[in-house]
GROMACS .gro file of C-alpha atoms in nm:
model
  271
    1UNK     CA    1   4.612   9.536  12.736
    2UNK     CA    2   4.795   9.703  13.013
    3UNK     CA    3   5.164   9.676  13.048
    4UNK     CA    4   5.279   9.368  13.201
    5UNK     CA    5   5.669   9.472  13.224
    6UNK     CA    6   5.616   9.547  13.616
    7UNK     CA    7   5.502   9.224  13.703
    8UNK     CA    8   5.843   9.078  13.674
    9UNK     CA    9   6.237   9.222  13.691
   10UNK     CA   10   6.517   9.043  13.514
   11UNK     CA   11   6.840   9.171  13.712
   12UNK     CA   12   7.164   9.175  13.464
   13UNK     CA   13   7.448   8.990  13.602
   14UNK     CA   14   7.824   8.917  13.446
   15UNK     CA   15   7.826   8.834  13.076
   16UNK     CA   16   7.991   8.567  13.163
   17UNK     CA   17   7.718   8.360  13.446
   18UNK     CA   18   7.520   8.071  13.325
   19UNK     CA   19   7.326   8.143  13.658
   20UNK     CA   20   6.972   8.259  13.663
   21UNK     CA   21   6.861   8.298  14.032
   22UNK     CA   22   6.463   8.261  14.024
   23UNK     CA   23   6.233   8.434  14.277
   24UNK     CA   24   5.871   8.378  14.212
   25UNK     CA   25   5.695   8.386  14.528
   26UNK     CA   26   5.856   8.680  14.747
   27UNK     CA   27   5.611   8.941  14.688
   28UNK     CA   28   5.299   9.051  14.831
   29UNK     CA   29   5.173   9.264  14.557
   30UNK     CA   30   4.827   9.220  14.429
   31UNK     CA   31   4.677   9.490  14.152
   32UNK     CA   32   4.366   9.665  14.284
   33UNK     CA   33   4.156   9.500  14.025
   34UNK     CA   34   4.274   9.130  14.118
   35UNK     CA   35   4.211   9.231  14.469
   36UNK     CA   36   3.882   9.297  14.364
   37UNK     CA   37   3.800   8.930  14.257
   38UNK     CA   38   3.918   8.787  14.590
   39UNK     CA   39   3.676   8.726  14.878
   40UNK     CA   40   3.894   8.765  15.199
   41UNK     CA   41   3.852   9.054  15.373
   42UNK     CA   42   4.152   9.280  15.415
   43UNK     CA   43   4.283   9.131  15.728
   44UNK     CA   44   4.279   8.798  15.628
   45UNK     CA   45   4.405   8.872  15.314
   46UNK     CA   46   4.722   8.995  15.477
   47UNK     CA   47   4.727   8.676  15.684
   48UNK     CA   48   4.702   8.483  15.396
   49UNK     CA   49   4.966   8.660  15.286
   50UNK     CA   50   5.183   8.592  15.551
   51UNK     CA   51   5.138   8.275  15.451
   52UNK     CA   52   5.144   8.165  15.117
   53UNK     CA   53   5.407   8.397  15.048
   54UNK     CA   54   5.791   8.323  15.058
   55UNK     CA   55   5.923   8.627  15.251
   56UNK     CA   56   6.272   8.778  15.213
   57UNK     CA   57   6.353   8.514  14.982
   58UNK     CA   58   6.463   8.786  14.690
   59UNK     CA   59   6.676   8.960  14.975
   60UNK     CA   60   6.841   8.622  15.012
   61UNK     CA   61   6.882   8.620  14.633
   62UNK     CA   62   6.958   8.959  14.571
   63UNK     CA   63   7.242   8.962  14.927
   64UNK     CA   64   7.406   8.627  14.707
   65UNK     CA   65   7.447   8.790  14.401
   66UNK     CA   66   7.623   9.090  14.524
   67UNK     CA   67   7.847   8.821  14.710
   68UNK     CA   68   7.948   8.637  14.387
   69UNK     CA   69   8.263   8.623  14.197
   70UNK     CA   70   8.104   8.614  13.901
   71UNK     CA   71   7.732   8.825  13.893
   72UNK     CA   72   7.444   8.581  13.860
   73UNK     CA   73   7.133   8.698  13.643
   74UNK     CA   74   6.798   8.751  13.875
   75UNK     CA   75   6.460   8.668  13.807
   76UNK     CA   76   6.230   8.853  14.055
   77UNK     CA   77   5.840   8.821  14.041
   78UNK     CA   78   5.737   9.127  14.131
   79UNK     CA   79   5.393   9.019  14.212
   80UNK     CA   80   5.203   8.781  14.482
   81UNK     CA   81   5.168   8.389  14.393
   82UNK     CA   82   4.778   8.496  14.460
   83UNK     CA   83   4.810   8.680  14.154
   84UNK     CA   84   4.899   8.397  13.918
   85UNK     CA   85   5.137   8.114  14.034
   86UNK     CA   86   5.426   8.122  13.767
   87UNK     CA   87   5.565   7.790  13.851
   88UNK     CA   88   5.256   7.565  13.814
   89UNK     CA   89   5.092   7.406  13.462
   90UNK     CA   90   4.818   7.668  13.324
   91UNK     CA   91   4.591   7.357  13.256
   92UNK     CA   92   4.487   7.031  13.371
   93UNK     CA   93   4.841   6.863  13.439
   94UNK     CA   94   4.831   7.082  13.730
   95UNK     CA   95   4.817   6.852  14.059
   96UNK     CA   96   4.722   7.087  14.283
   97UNK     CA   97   4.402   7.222  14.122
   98UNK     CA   98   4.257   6.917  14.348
   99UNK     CA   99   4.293   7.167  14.656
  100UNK     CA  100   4.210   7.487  14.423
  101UNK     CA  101   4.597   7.661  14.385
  102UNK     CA  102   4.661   7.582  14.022
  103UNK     CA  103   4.781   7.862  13.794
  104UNK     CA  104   4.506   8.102  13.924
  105UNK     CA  105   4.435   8.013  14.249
  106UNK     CA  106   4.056   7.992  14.406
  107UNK     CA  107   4.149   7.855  14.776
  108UNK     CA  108   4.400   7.913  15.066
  109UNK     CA  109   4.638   7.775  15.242
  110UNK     CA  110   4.395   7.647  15.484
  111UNK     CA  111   4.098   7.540  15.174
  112UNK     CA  112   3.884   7.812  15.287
  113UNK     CA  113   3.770   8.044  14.972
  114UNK     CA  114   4.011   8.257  14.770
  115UNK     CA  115   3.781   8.327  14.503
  116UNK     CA  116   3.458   8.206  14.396
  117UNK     CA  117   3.488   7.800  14.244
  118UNK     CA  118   3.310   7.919  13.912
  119UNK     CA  119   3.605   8.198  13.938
  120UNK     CA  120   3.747   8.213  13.509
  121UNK     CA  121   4.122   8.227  13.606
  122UNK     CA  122   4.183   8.227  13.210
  123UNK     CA  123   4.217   8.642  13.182
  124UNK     CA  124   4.483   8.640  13.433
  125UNK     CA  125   4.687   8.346  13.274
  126UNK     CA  126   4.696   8.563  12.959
  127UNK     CA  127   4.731   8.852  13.121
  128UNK     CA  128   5.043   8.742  13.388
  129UNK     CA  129   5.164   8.376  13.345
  130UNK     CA  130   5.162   8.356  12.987
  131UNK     CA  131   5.457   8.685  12.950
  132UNK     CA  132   5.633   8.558  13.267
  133UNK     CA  133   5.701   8.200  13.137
  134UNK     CA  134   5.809   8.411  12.810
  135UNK     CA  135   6.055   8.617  12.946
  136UNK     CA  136   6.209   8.305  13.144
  137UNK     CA  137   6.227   8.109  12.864
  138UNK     CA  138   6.392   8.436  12.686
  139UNK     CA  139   6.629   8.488  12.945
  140UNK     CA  140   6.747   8.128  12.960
  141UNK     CA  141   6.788   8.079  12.553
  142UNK     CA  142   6.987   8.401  12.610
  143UNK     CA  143   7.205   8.289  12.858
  144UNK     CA  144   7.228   7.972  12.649
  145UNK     CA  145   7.351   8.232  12.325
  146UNK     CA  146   7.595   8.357  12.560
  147UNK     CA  147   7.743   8.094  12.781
  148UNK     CA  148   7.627   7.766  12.608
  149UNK     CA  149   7.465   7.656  12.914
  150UNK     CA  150   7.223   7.777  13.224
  151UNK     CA  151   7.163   7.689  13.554
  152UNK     CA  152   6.859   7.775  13.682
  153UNK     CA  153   6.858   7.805  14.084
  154UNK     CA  154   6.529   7.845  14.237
  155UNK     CA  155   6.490   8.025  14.574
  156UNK     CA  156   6.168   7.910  14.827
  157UNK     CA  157   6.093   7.875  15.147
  158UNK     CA  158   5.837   7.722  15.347
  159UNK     CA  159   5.649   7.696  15.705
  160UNK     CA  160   5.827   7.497  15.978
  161UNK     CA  161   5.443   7.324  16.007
  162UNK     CA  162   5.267   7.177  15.744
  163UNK     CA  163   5.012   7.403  15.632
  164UNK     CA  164   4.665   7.195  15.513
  165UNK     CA  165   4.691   7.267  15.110
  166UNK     CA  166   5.014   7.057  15.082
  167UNK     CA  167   4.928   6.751  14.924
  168UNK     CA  168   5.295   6.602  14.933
  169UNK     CA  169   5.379   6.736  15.339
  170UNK     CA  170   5.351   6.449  15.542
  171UNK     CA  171   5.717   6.365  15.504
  172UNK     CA  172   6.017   6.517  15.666
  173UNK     CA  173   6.075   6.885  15.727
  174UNK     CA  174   6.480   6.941  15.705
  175UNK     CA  175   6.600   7.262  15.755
  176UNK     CA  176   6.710   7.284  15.350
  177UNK     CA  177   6.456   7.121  15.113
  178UNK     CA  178   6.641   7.071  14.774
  179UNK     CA  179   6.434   6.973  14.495
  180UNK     CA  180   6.593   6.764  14.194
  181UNK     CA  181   6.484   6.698  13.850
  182UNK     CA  182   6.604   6.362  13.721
  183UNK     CA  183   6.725   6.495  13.374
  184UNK     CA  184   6.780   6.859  13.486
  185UNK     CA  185   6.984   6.822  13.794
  186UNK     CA  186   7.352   6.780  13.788
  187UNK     CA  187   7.493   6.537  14.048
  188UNK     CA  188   7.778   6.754  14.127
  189UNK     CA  189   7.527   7.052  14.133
  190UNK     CA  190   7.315   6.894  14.406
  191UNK     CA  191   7.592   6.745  14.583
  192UNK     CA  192   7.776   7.117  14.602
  193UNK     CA  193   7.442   7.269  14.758
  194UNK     CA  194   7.427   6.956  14.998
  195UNK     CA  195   7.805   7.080  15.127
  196UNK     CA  196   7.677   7.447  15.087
  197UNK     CA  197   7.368   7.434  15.307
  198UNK     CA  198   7.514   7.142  15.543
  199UNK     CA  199   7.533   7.402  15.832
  200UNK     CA  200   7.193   7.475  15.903
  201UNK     CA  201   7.078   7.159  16.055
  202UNK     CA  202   7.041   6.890  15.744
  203UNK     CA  203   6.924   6.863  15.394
  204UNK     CA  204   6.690   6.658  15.255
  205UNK     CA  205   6.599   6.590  14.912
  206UNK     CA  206   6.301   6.616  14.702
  207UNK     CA  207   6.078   6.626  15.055
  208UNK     CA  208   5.861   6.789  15.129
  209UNK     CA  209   5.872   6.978  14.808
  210UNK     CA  210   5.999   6.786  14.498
  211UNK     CA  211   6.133   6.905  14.184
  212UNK     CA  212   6.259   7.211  14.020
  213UNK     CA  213   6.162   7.442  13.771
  214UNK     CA  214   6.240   7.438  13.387
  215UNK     CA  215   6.119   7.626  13.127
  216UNK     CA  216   5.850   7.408  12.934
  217UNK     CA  217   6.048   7.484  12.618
  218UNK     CA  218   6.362   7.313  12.748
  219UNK     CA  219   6.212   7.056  12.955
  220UNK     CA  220   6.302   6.728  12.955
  221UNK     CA  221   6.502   6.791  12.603
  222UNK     CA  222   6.788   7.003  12.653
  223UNK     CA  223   7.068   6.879  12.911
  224UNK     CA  224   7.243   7.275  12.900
  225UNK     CA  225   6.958   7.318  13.076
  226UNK     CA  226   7.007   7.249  13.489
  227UNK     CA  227   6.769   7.343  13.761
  228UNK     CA  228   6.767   7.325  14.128
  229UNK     CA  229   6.507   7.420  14.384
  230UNK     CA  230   6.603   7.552  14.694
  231UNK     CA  231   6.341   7.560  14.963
  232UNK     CA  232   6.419   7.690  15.333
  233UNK     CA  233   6.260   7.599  15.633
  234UNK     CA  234   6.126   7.977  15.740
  235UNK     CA  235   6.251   7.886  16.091
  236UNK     CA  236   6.564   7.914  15.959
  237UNK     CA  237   6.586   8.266  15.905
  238UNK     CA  238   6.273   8.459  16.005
  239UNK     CA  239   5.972   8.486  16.243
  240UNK     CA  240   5.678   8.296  16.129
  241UNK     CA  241   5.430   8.339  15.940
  242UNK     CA  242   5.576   8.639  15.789
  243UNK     CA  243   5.726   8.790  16.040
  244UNK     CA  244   6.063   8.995  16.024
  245UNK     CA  245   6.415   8.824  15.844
  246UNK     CA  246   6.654   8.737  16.142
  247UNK     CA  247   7.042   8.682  16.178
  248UNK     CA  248   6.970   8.362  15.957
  249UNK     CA  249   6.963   8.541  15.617
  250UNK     CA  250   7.304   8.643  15.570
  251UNK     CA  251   7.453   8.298  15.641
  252UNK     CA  252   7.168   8.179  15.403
  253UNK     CA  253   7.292   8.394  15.120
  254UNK     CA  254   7.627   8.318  15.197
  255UNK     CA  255   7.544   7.941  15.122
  256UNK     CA  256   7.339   8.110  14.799
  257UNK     CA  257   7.682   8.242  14.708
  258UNK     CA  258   7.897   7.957  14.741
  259UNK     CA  259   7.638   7.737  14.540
  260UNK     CA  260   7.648   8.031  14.263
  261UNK     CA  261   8.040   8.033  14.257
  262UNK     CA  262   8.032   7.700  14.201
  263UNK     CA  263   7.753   7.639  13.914
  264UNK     CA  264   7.903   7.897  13.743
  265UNK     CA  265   8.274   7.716  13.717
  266UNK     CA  266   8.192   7.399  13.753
  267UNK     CA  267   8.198   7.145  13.457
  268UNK     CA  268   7.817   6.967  13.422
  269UNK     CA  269   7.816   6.581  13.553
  270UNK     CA  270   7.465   6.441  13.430
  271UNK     CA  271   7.310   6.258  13.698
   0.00000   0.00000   0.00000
C-alpha cells in the first residue's frame, strides 16, 4: 500500500491550544492514478476544480495561526475533495450520495459525470478517508491528553450562487455561514464568531450549510469535544470561481484569529 502520510499535514501549534483548525477542501491535488478514473477532460477538470474546491481557505488558516496568542494546531488536507471527501459518511448515511458526491464522488457540481455510476469508490475510502479520519481522531484525543478539551474550527467557503449539487441551497446566502452542532457547539463559542465575523456584511447560521464536523469517535458523546464550521461566501475574499485571493483574506484571518484567541481561553458554556 503506498504511503498515505502526504495526503494530509498536521501543523504543531502551542502545547498549550485546545484548537485544531481543519482544512479539508483547499487543495487541488489529484494523484495521477485517481486522475485516471475520472472522465472530464483536462480543461474541465480544472473548471471543476475551480469549483468544488475551497480556495485559499488554508492561507486563511495558516495567516490566523501565525496571528494567535496562543499557536492553534492545523489540519490541512493536502489533497482535492475529488479525491475522497473527508468530511462526509463512507456509507449509506451519506445524504448527498442522492446527487453522486458521497465519500468518493461520481458527479459534479453541475450532475454531469465525474466518474462512471458503477465507479467502486471502496479502494479509495481505504486507501484516503479511512487514515484521514484516523489521524483526526488521533490528533483530537491528543489534544484532549494535553489540554482536557478541543475545539475543532472548521474553515470553508462557498460560491456567492448556488451551484446545482446543493441539496440544502435554496436558503439565504450571508456573507459568513456558521454551522452549529446542537451538542458540539458552545453558545459562547458561536456567539464569539458571530461578534468576530460581524464586519463582513452578516452571519447566518446553519444556512446554507449546516453543521460541523466531529470525529465519529467523539460524536454526540463527549462534550470536551466542540466544533464549529466556518463557511465564507467566496465573494468575500476572492475572484470567483477560483480566481485569485483579494484584500478580503487578511481581515478574514484576522476574524480567524480573534475566534482562536478566544476558544482557546474561554471557559465552555454548553448550549
Amino acid at each position: 500500500m503506498k504511503d498515505v502520510s502526504a495526503s494530509y499535514r498536521l501543523v504543531g501549534g502551542a502545547p498549550d491550544s485546545p484548537v485544531i483548525l481543519h482544512v479539508p477542501h483547499s487543495s487541488r491535488v489529484i494523484p495521477p492514478d485517481v486522475r485516471n478514473g475520472i472522465v472530464l477532460e483536462d480543461a474541465a477538470l480544472e473548471r471543476e476544480l475551480d469549483h468544488i474546491t475551497d480556495s485559499h481557505t488554508a492561507r486563511v488558516a495558516s495567516t490566523a495561526a501565525a496571528r494567535c496568542a496562543t499557536g492553534p494546531w492545523q489540519f490541512v488536507n493536502q489533497l482535492s475533495r475529488l479525491v475522497v471527501d473527508p468530511e462526509r459518511f463512507p456509507d449509506e448515511r451519506e445524504e448527498m450520495l442522492a446527487v453522486g458526491m458521497g465519500a468518493v464522488y461520481t458527479r459534479t457540481t453541475h450532475r454531469e459525470e465525474l466518474r462512471p455510476a458503477d465507479h467502486d469508490g471502496q479502494q479509495l475510502v481505504e486507501r484516503y478517508f479511512h487514515p484521514y479520519a484516523t489521524a483526526v481522531t488521533e490528533a483530537v484525543t491528543q489534544r484532549l491528553a494535553a489540554v482536557g478539551r478541543a475545539v475543532i474550527i472548521d474553515v470553508h467557503s462557498y460560491p456567492t450562487e448556488r451551484l446545482p449539487y446543493e441539496l440544502h441551497g435554496d436558503g439565504p446566502r450571508p456573507p459568513i455561514c456558521l454551522g452549529r452542532d446542537a451538542f458540539h457547539t458552545p453558545a459562547d463559542l458561536l456567539a464569539h464568531a458571530e461578534k468576530a465575523f460581524a464586519g463582513f456584511g452578516g452571519t447566518g447560521v446553519n444556512t446554507p450549510f449546516e453543521g460541523t464536523y466531529v470525529p465519529l469517535k467523539y460524536y454526540g458523546n463527549d462534550p470536551r469535544v466542540s466544533a464549529l464550521m466556518i463557511e465564507i461566501r467566496r465573494d468575500v475574499y476572492m475572484s470567483e470561481p477560483g480566481g485569485p485571493a483579494g484584500p478580503g483574506l487578511d481581515a478574514l484571518a484576522n476574524a480567524l484569529t480573534d475566534l482562536v484567541d478566544m476558544a482557546s481561553t474561554a471557559g465552555v458554556v454548553r448550549p
